[in-house]
PDB file of C-alpha atoms in Angstrom:
ATOM      1  CA  UNK N  56     109.510  81.825  93.533  1.00 52.00           C
ATOM      2  CA  UNK N  57     109.187  78.437  95.241  1.00 57.00           C
ATOM      3  CA  UNK N  58     109.367  76.549  91.922  1.00 64.00           C
ATOM      4  CA  UNK N  59     112.472  78.559  90.945  1.00 58.00           C
ATOM      5  CA  UNK N  60     114.133  77.748  94.285  1.00 61.00           C
ATOM      6  CA  UNK N  61     113.335  74.011  93.996  1.00 68.00           C
ATOM      7  CA  UNK N  62     114.535  73.894  90.387  1.00 66.00           C
ATOM      8  CA  UNK N  63     117.880  75.523  91.188  1.00 57.00           C
ATOM      9  CA  UNK N  64     118.488  73.278  94.204  1.00 65.00           C
ATOM     10  CA  UNK N  65     117.794  70.138  92.164  1.00 72.00           C
ATOM     11  CA  UNK N  66     120.048  71.294  89.330  1.00 70.00           C
ATOM     12  CA  UNK N  67     122.864  72.094  91.766  1.00 68.00           C
ATOM     13  CA  UNK N  68     122.782  68.650  93.368  1.00 74.00           C
ATOM     14  CA  UNK N  69     122.537  66.969  89.970  1.00 78.00           C
ATOM     15  CA  UNK N  70     125.710  68.776  88.906  1.00 71.00           C
ATOM     16  CA  UNK N  71     127.485  67.775  92.127  1.00 70.00           C
ATOM     17  CA  UNK N  72     126.544  64.099  91.671  1.00 76.00           C
ATOM     18  CA  UNK N  73     127.733  64.330  88.056  1.00 76.00           C
ATOM     19  CA  UNK N  74     130.975  65.834  89.350  1.00 70.00           C
ATOM     20  CA  UNK N  75     131.499  62.958  91.808  1.00 71.00           C
ATOM     21  CA  UNK N  76     130.845  60.456  89.033  1.00 75.00           C
ATOM     22  CA  UNK N  77     133.422  62.093  86.760  1.00 74.00           C
ATOM     23  CA  UNK N  78     135.971  62.099  89.586  1.00 71.00           C
ATOM     24  CA  UNK N  79     135.381  58.401  90.326  1.00 72.00           C
ATOM     25  CA  UNK N  80     135.697  57.599  86.624  1.00 74.00           C
ATOM     26  CA  UNK N  81     138.927  59.631  86.440  1.00 72.00           C
ATOM     27  CA  UNK N  82     140.396  57.556  89.280  1.00 70.00           C
ATOM     28  CA  UNK N  83     139.463  54.316  87.543  1.00 70.00           C
ATOM     29  CA  UNK N  84     140.853  55.520  84.192  1.00 72.00           C
ATOM     30  CA  UNK N  85     144.065  56.640  85.873  1.00 68.00           C
ATOM     31  CA  UNK N  86     144.491  53.123  87.266  1.00 66.00           C
ATOM     32  CA  UNK N  87     143.733  51.497  83.919  1.00 64.00           C
ATOM     33  CA  UNK N  88     146.018  53.710  81.833  1.00 66.00           C
ATOM     34  CA  UNK N  89     148.944  54.236  84.197  1.00 62.00           C
ATOM     35  CA  UNK N  90     149.063  51.773  87.060  1.00 57.00           C
ATOM     36  CA  UNK N  91     147.095  49.378  89.208  1.00 52.00           C
ATOM     37  CA  UNK N  92     147.180  52.031  91.947  1.00 51.00           C
ATOM     38  CA  UNK N  93     144.379  54.143  90.482  1.00 52.00           C
ATOM     39  CA  UNK N  94     142.157  54.075  93.620  1.00 58.00           C
ATOM     40  CA  UNK N  95     145.148  55.043  95.773  1.00 63.00           C
ATOM     41  CA  UNK N  96     145.961  57.939  93.457  1.00 60.00           C
ATOM     42  CA  UNK N  97     142.372  59.125  93.713  1.00 62.00           C
ATOM     43  CA  UNK N  98     142.432  58.953  97.526  1.00 70.00           C
ATOM     44  CA  UNK N  99     145.749  60.833  97.700  1.00 67.00           C
ATOM     45  CA  UNK N 100     144.393  63.558  95.402  1.00 62.00           C
ATOM     46  CA  UNK N 101     141.277  63.922  97.556  1.00 65.00           C
ATOM     47  CA  UNK N 102     143.297  64.106 100.787  1.00 70.00           C
ATOM     48  CA  UNK N 103     145.581  66.809  99.390  1.00 65.00           C
ATOM     49  CA  UNK N 104     142.579  68.767  98.086  1.00 62.00           C
ATOM     50  CA  UNK N 105     140.848  68.489 101.462  1.00 66.00           C
ATOM     51  CA  UNK N 106     143.972  69.755 103.215  1.00 68.00           C
ATOM     52  CA  UNK N 107     144.198  72.768 100.934  1.00 63.00           C
ATOM     53  CA  UNK N 108     140.492  73.469 101.327  1.00 61.00           C
ATOM     54  CA  UNK N 109     140.708  73.293 105.122  1.00 68.00           C
ATOM     55  CA  UNK N 110     142.744  76.500 105.032  1.00 64.00           C
ATOM     56  CA  UNK N 111     140.016  78.184 103.009  1.00 62.00           C
ATOM     57  CA  UNK N 112     137.353  76.720 105.303  1.00 63.00           C
ATOM     58  CA  UNK N 113     138.730  78.342 108.440  1.00 68.00           C
ATOM     59  CA  UNK N 114     140.489  81.390 107.014  1.00 64.00           C
ATOM     60  CA  UNK N 115     138.907  81.963 103.600  1.00 66.00           C
ATOM     61  CA  UNK N 116     136.493  84.655 104.786  1.00 76.00           C
ATOM     62  CA  UNK N 117     139.255  86.640 106.496  1.00 81.00           C
ATOM     63  CA  UNK N 118     141.423  86.358 103.379  1.00 77.00           C
ATOM     64  CA  UNK N 119     138.599  87.515 101.078  1.00 81.00           C
ATOM     65  CA  UNK N 120     137.743  90.472 103.319  1.00 88.00           C
ATOM     66  CA  UNK N 121     141.350  91.564 103.717  1.00 87.00           C
ATOM     67  CA  UNK N 122     142.174  91.342  99.999  1.00 85.00           C
ATOM     68  CA  UNK N 123     139.211  93.601  99.151  1.00 90.00           C
ATOM     69  CA  UNK N 124     140.105  96.167 101.807  1.00 91.00           C
ATOM     70  CA  UNK N 125     136.849  95.673 103.706  1.00 94.00           C
ATOM     71  CA  UNK N 126     136.471  97.478 107.040  1.00 95.00           C
ATOM     72  CA  UNK N 127     134.084  96.176 109.690  1.00 96.00           C
ATOM     73  CA  UNK N 128     131.194  98.309 110.896  1.00 95.00           C
ATOM     74  CA  UNK N 129     130.849  97.785 114.631  1.00 92.00           C
ATOM     75  CA  UNK N 130     128.199 100.393 115.461  1.00 92.00           C
ATOM     76  CA  UNK N 131     124.779 101.122 114.005  1.00 92.00           C
ATOM     77  CA  UNK N 132     125.540 104.852 113.923  1.00 93.00           C
ATOM     78  CA  UNK N 133     128.301 104.406 111.337  1.00 94.00           C
ATOM     79  CA  UNK N 134     125.935 103.229 108.560  1.00 96.00           C
ATOM     80  CA  UNK N 135     122.470 103.073 110.170  1.00 96.00           C
ATOM     81  CA  UNK N 136     120.470 102.153 107.052  1.00 96.00           C
ATOM     82  CA  UNK N 137     122.845  99.343 106.095  1.00 97.00           C
ATOM     83  CA  UNK N 138     122.969  98.043 109.671  1.00 97.00           C
ATOM     84  CA  UNK N 139     119.170  98.073 109.987  1.00 97.00           C
ATOM     85  CA  UNK N 140     118.680  96.231 106.694  1.00 97.00           C
ATOM     86  CA  UNK N 141     121.142  93.483 107.623  1.00 97.00           C
ATOM     87  CA  UNK N 142     119.641  93.137 111.102  1.00 97.00           C
ATOM     88  CA  UNK N 143     116.019  93.019 109.894  1.00 96.00           C
ATOM     89  CA  UNK N 144     116.749  90.566 107.081  1.00 96.00           C
ATOM     90  CA  UNK N 145     118.681  88.302 109.453  1.00 96.00           C
ATOM     91  CA  UNK N 146     115.621  88.181 111.717  1.00 96.00           C
ATOM     92  CA  UNK N 147     113.376  87.455 108.710  1.00 95.00           C
ATOM     93  CA  UNK N 148     115.707  84.695 107.492  1.00 93.00           C
ATOM     94  CA  UNK N 149     116.023  83.216 110.985  1.00 93.00           C
ATOM     95  CA  UNK N 150     119.826  83.372 111.105  1.00 93.00           C
ATOM     96  CA  UNK N 151     122.336  85.224 113.332  1.00 95.00           C
ATOM     97  CA  UNK N 152     123.173  88.728 112.155  1.00 96.00           C
ATOM     98  CA  UNK N 153     126.327  88.588 110.008  1.00 95.00           C
ATOM     99  CA  UNK N 154     129.237  90.920 110.608  1.00 96.00           C
ATOM    100  CA  UNK N 155     128.927  93.981 108.380  1.00 97.00           C
ATOM    101  CA  UNK N 156     131.765  95.403 106.270  1.00 97.00           C
ATOM    102  CA  UNK N 157     132.107  98.396 103.958  1.00 97.00           C
ATOM    103  CA  UNK N 158     134.643  98.623 101.106  1.00 96.00           C
ATOM    104  CA  UNK N 159     135.852 102.018  99.915  1.00 95.00           C
ATOM    105  CA  UNK N 160     135.267 101.535  96.208  1.00 94.00           C
ATOM    106  CA  UNK N 161     133.050 103.432  93.762  1.00 94.00           C
ATOM    107  CA  UNK N 162     132.147 100.273  91.832  1.00 94.00           C
ATOM    108  CA  UNK N 163     128.693  99.119  93.054  1.00 96.00           C
ATOM    109  CA  UNK N 164     128.996  95.540  94.289  1.00 96.00           C
ATOM    110  CA  UNK N 165     128.606  93.318  97.354  1.00 96.00           C
ATOM    111  CA  UNK N 166     129.439  89.830  98.591  1.00 94.00           C
ATOM    112  CA  UNK N 167     128.866  87.458 101.497  1.00 93.00           C
ATOM    113  CA  UNK N 168     131.295  84.966 102.936  1.00 89.00           C
ATOM    114  CA  UNK N 169     131.547  82.529 105.832  1.00 84.00           C
ATOM    115  CA  UNK N 170     131.270  78.769 106.207  1.00 78.00           C
ATOM    116  CA  UNK N 171     127.914  78.908 108.034  1.00 83.00           C
ATOM    117  CA  UNK N 172     125.418  81.505 109.362  1.00 88.00           C
ATOM    118  CA  UNK N 173     127.230  81.679 112.710  1.00 90.00           C
ATOM    119  CA  UNK N 174     130.488  82.692 110.996  1.00 88.00           C
ATOM    120  CA  UNK N 175     129.220  84.892 108.175  1.00 92.00           C
ATOM    121  CA  UNK N 176     129.955  88.383 106.908  1.00 94.00           C
ATOM    122  CA  UNK N 177     128.318  90.728 104.420  1.00 96.00           C
ATOM    123  CA  UNK N 178     130.384  93.376 102.634  1.00 96.00           C
ATOM    124  CA  UNK N 179     129.179  96.194 100.376  1.00 97.00           C
ATOM    125  CA  UNK N 180     131.043  98.892  98.481  1.00 97.00           C
ATOM    126  CA  UNK N 181     130.540 102.594  99.063  1.00 97.00           C
ATOM    127  CA  UNK N 182     129.612 102.817  95.381  1.00 96.00           C
ATOM    128  CA  UNK N 183     126.664 100.537  96.059  1.00 97.00           C
ATOM    129  CA  UNK N 184     125.550 102.586  99.068  1.00 97.00           C
ATOM    130  CA  UNK N 185     125.776 105.838  97.098  1.00 96.00           C
ATOM    131  CA  UNK N 186     123.810 104.632  94.068  1.00 97.00           C
ATOM    132  CA  UNK N 187     120.997 102.423  95.342  1.00 97.00           C
ATOM    133  CA  UNK N 188     117.647 103.367  96.839  1.00 97.00           C
ATOM    134  CA  UNK N 189     116.677 101.653 100.075  1.00 97.00           C
ATOM    135  CA  UNK N 190     114.456  99.049  98.391  1.00 97.00           C
ATOM    136  CA  UNK N 191     117.243  98.236  95.917  1.00 98.00           C
ATOM    137  CA  UNK N 192     119.849  97.930  98.646  1.00 98.00           C
ATOM    138  CA  UNK N 193     117.466  95.669 100.550  1.00 97.00           C
ATOM    139  CA  UNK N 194     117.259  93.402  97.499  1.00 97.00           C
ATOM    140  CA  UNK N 195     121.057  93.134  97.300  1.00 98.00           C
ATOM    141  CA  UNK N 196     121.438  92.440 101.029  1.00 97.00           C
ATOM    142  CA  UNK N 197     118.667  89.815 100.857  1.00 97.00           C
ATOM    143  CA  UNK N 198     120.527  88.113  97.986  1.00 97.00           C
ATOM    144  CA  UNK N 199     123.726  87.983 100.039  1.00 95.00           C
ATOM    145  CA  UNK N 200     121.897  86.811 103.162  1.00 94.00           C
ATOM    146  CA  UNK N 201     120.400  84.008 101.071  1.00 94.00           C
ATOM    147  CA  UNK N 202     123.906  82.845 100.150  1.00 92.00           C
ATOM    148  CA  UNK N 203     124.565  82.599 103.888  1.00 90.00           C
ATOM    149  CA  UNK N 204     121.306  80.792 104.690  1.00 90.00           C
ATOM    150  CA  UNK N 205     121.622  78.403 101.743  1.00 88.00           C
ATOM    151  CA  UNK N 206     125.173  77.448 102.835  1.00 83.00           C
ATOM    152  CA  UNK N 207     126.486  78.343  99.400  1.00 83.00           C
ATOM    153  CA  UNK N 208     130.039  78.863 100.662  1.00 77.00           C
ATOM    154  CA  UNK N 209     129.991  75.338 102.074  1.00 73.00           C
ATOM    155  CA  UNK N 210     128.630  73.909  98.811  1.00 77.00           C
ATOM    156  CA  UNK N 211     131.328  75.667  96.809  1.00 75.00           C
ATOM    157  CA  UNK N 212     133.986  74.337  99.198  1.00 70.00           C
ATOM    158  CA  UNK N 213     132.874  70.789  98.370  1.00 71.00           C
ATOM    159  CA  UNK N 214     133.026  71.623  94.674  1.00 75.00           C
ATOM    160  CA  UNK N 215     136.507  73.134  95.035  1.00 71.00           C
ATOM    161  CA  UNK N 216     137.716  69.890  96.661  1.00 69.00           C
ATOM    162  CA  UNK N 217     136.406  67.909  93.688  1.00 71.00           C
ATOM    163  CA  UNK N 218     137.944  70.321  91.172  1.00 75.00           C
ATOM    164  CA  UNK N 219     141.273  70.153  93.028  1.00 71.00           C
ATOM    165  CA  UNK N 220     141.292  66.363  92.986  1.00 71.00           C
ATOM    166  CA  UNK N 221     140.507  66.242  89.262  1.00 73.00           C
ATOM    167  CA  UNK N 222     143.199  68.804  88.509  1.00 74.00           C
ATOM    168  CA  UNK N 223     145.777  66.865  90.520  1.00 71.00           C
ATOM    169  CA  UNK N 224     144.992  63.607  88.739  1.00 68.00           C
ATOM    170  CA  UNK N 225     145.261  65.321  85.362  1.00 69.00           C
ATOM    171  CA  UNK N 226     148.447  67.168  86.289  1.00 68.00           C
ATOM    172  CA  UNK N 227     150.068  64.032  87.734  1.00 66.00           C
ATOM    173  CA  UNK N 228     149.257  62.105  84.583  1.00 66.00           C
ATOM    174  CA  UNK N 229     150.663  64.811  82.307  1.00 64.00           C
ATOM    175  CA  UNK N 230     153.857  65.044  84.373  1.00 61.00           C
ATOM    176  CA  UNK N 231     154.549  61.379  85.072  1.00 57.00           C
ATOM    177  CA  UNK N 232     151.892  59.159  83.532  1.00 53.00           C
ATOM    178  CA  UNK N 233     152.676  59.311  79.837  1.00 52.00           C
ATOM    179  CA  UNK N 234     156.243  58.104  80.259  1.00 50.00           C
ATOM    180  CA  UNK N 235     155.292  55.419  82.784  1.00 52.00           C
ATOM    181  CA  UNK N 236     152.180  54.161  81.064  1.00 52.00           C
ATOM    182  CA  UNK N 237     151.891  50.402  81.142  1.00 51.00           C
ATOM    183  CA  UNK N 238     153.115  48.683  78.016  1.00 48.00           C
ATOM    184  CA  UNK N 239     151.974  45.139  78.747  1.00 45.00           C
ATOM    185  CA  UNK N 240     150.940  43.097  75.780  1.00 44.00           C
ATOM    186  CA  UNK N 241     147.400  42.591  77.092  1.00 46.00           C
ATOM    187  CA  UNK N 242     146.972  46.361  77.206  1.00 48.00           C
ATOM    188  CA  UNK N 243     148.499  46.842  73.759  1.00 49.00           C
ATOM    189  CA  UNK N 244     146.547  43.996  72.163  1.00 48.00           C
ATOM    190  CA  UNK N 245     143.156  44.280  73.825  1.00 46.00           C
ATOM    191  CA  UNK N 246     142.875  47.749  75.284  1.00 51.00           C
ATOM    192  CA  UNK N 247     144.668  50.074  72.904  1.00 61.00           C
ATOM    193  CA  UNK N 248     141.544  52.060  72.078  1.00 64.00           C
ATOM    194  CA  UNK N 249     140.598  52.227  75.742  1.00 58.00           C
ATOM    195  CA  UNK N 250     144.034  53.575  76.633  1.00 63.00           C
ATOM    196  CA  UNK N 251     143.734  56.322  74.001  1.00 71.00           C
ATOM    197  CA  UNK N 252     140.276  57.256  75.258  1.00 65.00           C
ATOM    198  CA  UNK N 253     141.545  57.178  78.836  1.00 65.00           C
ATOM    199  CA  UNK N 254     144.448  59.510  78.066  1.00 70.00           C
ATOM    200  CA  UNK N 255     142.080  61.969  76.365  1.00 75.00           C
ATOM    201  CA  UNK N 256     139.727  61.814  79.341  1.00 70.00           C
ATOM    202  CA  UNK N 257     142.481  62.447  81.904  1.00 68.00           C
ATOM    203  CA  UNK N 258     143.657  65.479  79.932  1.00 73.00           C
ATOM    204  CA  UNK N 259     140.126  66.880  79.539  1.00 77.00           C
ATOM    205  CA  UNK N 260     138.742  65.972  82.995  1.00 74.00           C
ATOM    206  CA  UNK N 261     140.126  69.074  84.796  1.00 77.00           C
ATOM    207  CA  UNK N 262     138.559  71.333  82.147  1.00 82.00           C
ATOM    208  CA  UNK N 263     135.242  69.479  82.472  1.00 78.00           C
ATOM    209  CA  UNK N 264     135.464  69.861  86.245  1.00 78.00           C
ATOM    210  CA  UNK N 265     136.083  73.591  85.982  1.00 80.00           C
ATOM    211  CA  UNK N 266     133.066  74.009  83.688  1.00 83.00           C
ATOM    212  CA  UNK N 267     130.854  72.087  86.125  1.00 80.00           C
ATOM    213  CA  UNK N 268     132.132  74.249  89.003  1.00 81.00           C
ATOM    214  CA  UNK N 269     131.186  77.390  87.099  1.00 86.00           C
ATOM    215  CA  UNK N 270     127.774  75.925  86.266  1.00 83.00           C
ATOM    216  CA  UNK N 271     127.144  75.199  89.961  1.00 82.00           C
ATOM    217  CA  UNK N 272     128.221  78.743  90.854  1.00 86.00           C
ATOM    218  CA  UNK N 273     125.724  80.145  88.355  1.00 90.00           C
ATOM    219  CA  UNK N 274     122.906  77.983  89.752  1.00 87.00           C
ATOM    220  CA  UNK N 275     123.684  79.227  93.272  1.00 88.00           C
ATOM    221  CA  UNK N 276     123.337  82.807  91.996  1.00 93.00           C
ATOM    222  CA  UNK N 277     119.906  82.042  90.574  1.00 93.00           C
ATOM    223  CA  UNK N 278     118.984  80.380  93.854  1.00 90.00           C
ATOM    224  CA  UNK N 279     120.130  83.410  95.887  1.00 94.00           C
ATOM    225  CA  UNK N 280     118.120  85.721  93.607  1.00 95.00           C
ATOM    226  CA  UNK N 281     114.974  83.652  94.173  1.00 93.00           C
ATOM    227  CA  UNK N 282     115.565  83.137  97.902  1.00 93.00           C
ATOM    228  CA  UNK N 283     116.362  86.819  98.407  1.00 95.00           C
ATOM    229  CA  UNK N 284     113.159  87.799  96.638  1.00 94.00           C
ATOM    230  CA  UNK N 285     111.281  85.485  98.964  1.00 92.00           C
ATOM    231  CA  UNK N 286     112.761  87.351 101.955  1.00 94.00           C
ATOM    232  CA  UNK N 287     111.771  90.803 100.686  1.00 96.00           C
ATOM    233  CA  UNK N 288     108.621  89.757  98.789  1.00 94.00           C
ATOM    234  CA  UNK N 289     109.696  92.302  96.177  1.00 95.00           C
ATOM    235  CA  UNK N 290     111.789  90.878  93.294  1.00 96.00           C
ATOM    236  CA  UNK N 291     111.708  94.226  91.504  1.00 97.00           C
ATOM    237  CA  UNK N 292     114.010  95.734  94.128  1.00 97.00           C
ATOM    238  CA  UNK N 293     116.857  93.369  93.243  1.00 97.00           C
ATOM    239  CA  UNK N 294     116.079  93.681  89.512  1.00 97.00           C
ATOM    240  CA  UNK N 295     116.446  97.482  89.702  1.00 97.00           C
ATOM    241  CA  UNK N 296     119.682  97.097  91.687  1.00 97.00           C
ATOM    242  CA  UNK N 297     121.147  94.718  89.104  1.00 97.00           C
ATOM    243  CA  UNK N 298     120.269  97.182  86.338  1.00 97.00           C
ATOM    244  CA  UNK N 299     122.187  99.957  88.109  1.00 96.00           C
ATOM    245  CA  UNK N 300     125.136  97.637  88.774  1.00 95.00           C
ATOM    246  CA  UNK N 301     125.166  96.609  85.107  1.00 93.00           C
ATOM    247  CA  UNK N 302     124.974 100.183  83.819  1.00 94.00           C
ATOM    248  CA  UNK N 303     127.721 101.555  86.085  1.00 92.00           C
ATOM    249  CA  UNK N 304     130.935 100.952  84.191  1.00 82.00           C
ATOM    250  CA  UNK N 305     133.417 101.311  87.060  1.00 88.00           C
ATOM    251  CA  UNK N 306     135.822  98.391  87.672  1.00 88.00           C
ATOM    252  CA  UNK N 307     136.541  97.192  91.192  1.00 89.00           C
ATOM    253  CA  UNK N 308     139.928  98.294  92.501  1.00 86.00           C
ATOM    254  CA  UNK N 309     140.698  95.164  94.528  1.00 82.00           C
ATOM    255  CA  UNK N 310     139.555  91.777  93.309  1.00 76.00           C
ATOM    256  CA  UNK N 311     140.936  88.587  91.793  1.00 72.00           C
ATOM    257  CA  UNK N 312     139.765  85.511  89.938  1.00 70.00           C
ATOM    258  CA  UNK N 313     139.784  83.641  93.265  1.00 68.00           C
ATOM    259  CA  UNK N 314     137.066  85.895  94.707  1.00 78.00           C
ATOM    260  CA  UNK N 315     135.034  86.717  91.576  1.00 81.00           C
ATOM    261  CA  UNK N 316     132.394  84.124  92.400  1.00 82.00           C
ATOM    262  CA  UNK N 317     131.642  85.823  95.735  1.00 86.00           C
ATOM    263  CA  UNK N 318     130.379  89.128  94.333  1.00 93.00           C
ATOM    264  CA  UNK N 319     126.733  89.716  93.403  1.00 94.00           C
ATOM    265  CA  UNK N 320     127.946  90.692  89.923  1.00 92.00           C
ATOM    266  CA  UNK N 321     131.136  89.345  88.388  1.00 86.00           C
ATOM    267  CA  UNK N 322     133.609  92.233  88.688  1.00 82.00           C
ATOM    268  CA  UNK N 323     135.965  91.338  85.854  1.00 57.00           C
ATOM    269  CA  UNK N 324     134.337  91.499  82.417  1.00 49.00           C
ATOM    270  CA  UNK N 325     135.337  88.927  79.838  1.00 44.00           C
ATOM    271  CA  UNK N 326     136.763  90.920  76.949  1.00 47.00           C
ATOM    272  CA  UNK N 327     137.803  89.769  73.524  1.00 44.00           C
ATOM    273  CA  UNK N 328     135.732  86.552  73.490  1.00 47.00           C
ATOM    274  CA  UNK N 329     132.332  85.592  72.182  1.00 46.00           C
ATOM    275  CA  UNK N 330     129.292  85.763  74.464  1.00 50.00           C
ATOM    276  CA  UNK N 331     129.009  81.954  74.292  1.00 53.00           C
ATOM    277  CA  UNK N 332     132.591  81.405  75.459  1.00 54.00           C
ATOM    278  CA  UNK N 333     132.285  84.150  78.079  1.00 54.00           C
ATOM    279  CA  UNK N 334     129.130  82.472  79.373  1.00 58.00           C
ATOM    280  CA  UNK N 335     130.874  79.105  79.691  1.00 59.00           C
ATOM    281  CA  UNK N 336     133.682  80.539  81.798  1.00 70.00           C
ATOM    282  CA  UNK N 337     131.644  83.039  83.833  1.00 83.00           C
ATOM    283  CA  UNK N 338     130.995  82.539  87.542  1.00 85.00           C
ATOM    284  CA  UNK N 339     127.630  84.329  87.169  1.00 90.00           C
ATOM    285  CA  UNK N 340     124.640  83.957  84.846  1.00 92.00           C
ATOM    286  CA  UNK N 341     124.021  86.786  82.346  1.00 92.00           C
ATOM    287  CA  UNK N 342     122.729  89.735  84.344  1.00 93.00           C
ATOM    288  CA  UNK N 343     119.960  90.355  81.778  1.00 94.00           C
ATOM    289  CA  UNK N 344     118.711  86.812  82.328  1.00 95.00           C
ATOM    290  CA  UNK N 345     118.709  87.297  86.114  1.00 96.00           C
ATOM    291  CA  UNK N 346     116.711  90.514  85.751  1.00 96.00           C
ATOM    292  CA  UNK N 347     114.187  88.812  83.450  1.00 95.00           C
ATOM    293  CA  UNK N 348     113.709  85.904  85.876  1.00 94.00           C
ATOM    294  CA  UNK N 349     113.206  88.301  88.802  1.00 95.00           C
ATOM    295  CA  UNK N 350     110.565  90.241  86.910  1.00 94.00           C
ATOM    296  CA  UNK N 351     108.870  87.009  85.900  1.00 91.00           C
ATOM    297  CA  UNK N 352     108.685  86.084  89.606  1.00 85.00           C
ATOM    298  CA  UNK N 353     107.065  89.435  90.328  1.00 66.00           C
ATOM    299  CA  UNK N 354     104.511  88.952  87.531  1.00 68.00           C
ATOM    300  CA  UNK N 355     103.535  85.476  88.811  1.00 64.00           C
ATOM    301  CA  UNK N 356     103.605  85.984  92.572  1.00 56.00           C
TER     302      UNK N 356
END
């Protein structure tokens, strides 16, 4: 479990550093291809992205909960087993108890949100509560509590800022850059190939950024699986829960692409594409792979 946790953390930070490098390169290329104001364009894109993300930072959890129809549980008597699991796992994890929400939906799923443990929430569907045994539900809650403890929402906010900045640079170039691209003789004579490469990079950079964001999201899911198993000391509980979630073919009633990465299992299946393409654009790793890794943890504990 510990080696899995360390591996996923290292891979996440490697991807973030790679992301920052691509963004810095995009700013330099923008300046080379379009104008001498490349660094300024990069700074403006970052500032705008930060401003947009600030709204999500302070209100994103409320938006996610409201769009899914989640209702807060304020008393233990309403859902005693769920309340007790969240409370006990919060004590085990050493974090404040999150606010608890229930979503009236027969699709078994759950998510956590909040910028830090002091402002966190855990939401589960009634379908999950109806279908899972206590040990399985504990595995799911431990996974979501691990997202809170590992500050995954905060990490993804940083990534969203980087993706936003890349997208803005690419969009600005496509809208205004091609027509205003410098035509100086030194560029035409000595840097023609570089300009062509730069244009291709600026067009592809937002797509590359999106793929890196999805890769980071998948690594955070692996990390939450491993960290959650460390909380319960029983990886099989989460593995059994994921099997039931996988085998229950009931779509969520209220979700969107903006919140897909929050759920323990991606609620919108990718239809009509190959497994390879679906894997590239999925916010979650293949559920079969997650189950296999959990069972491998149990075999080697």
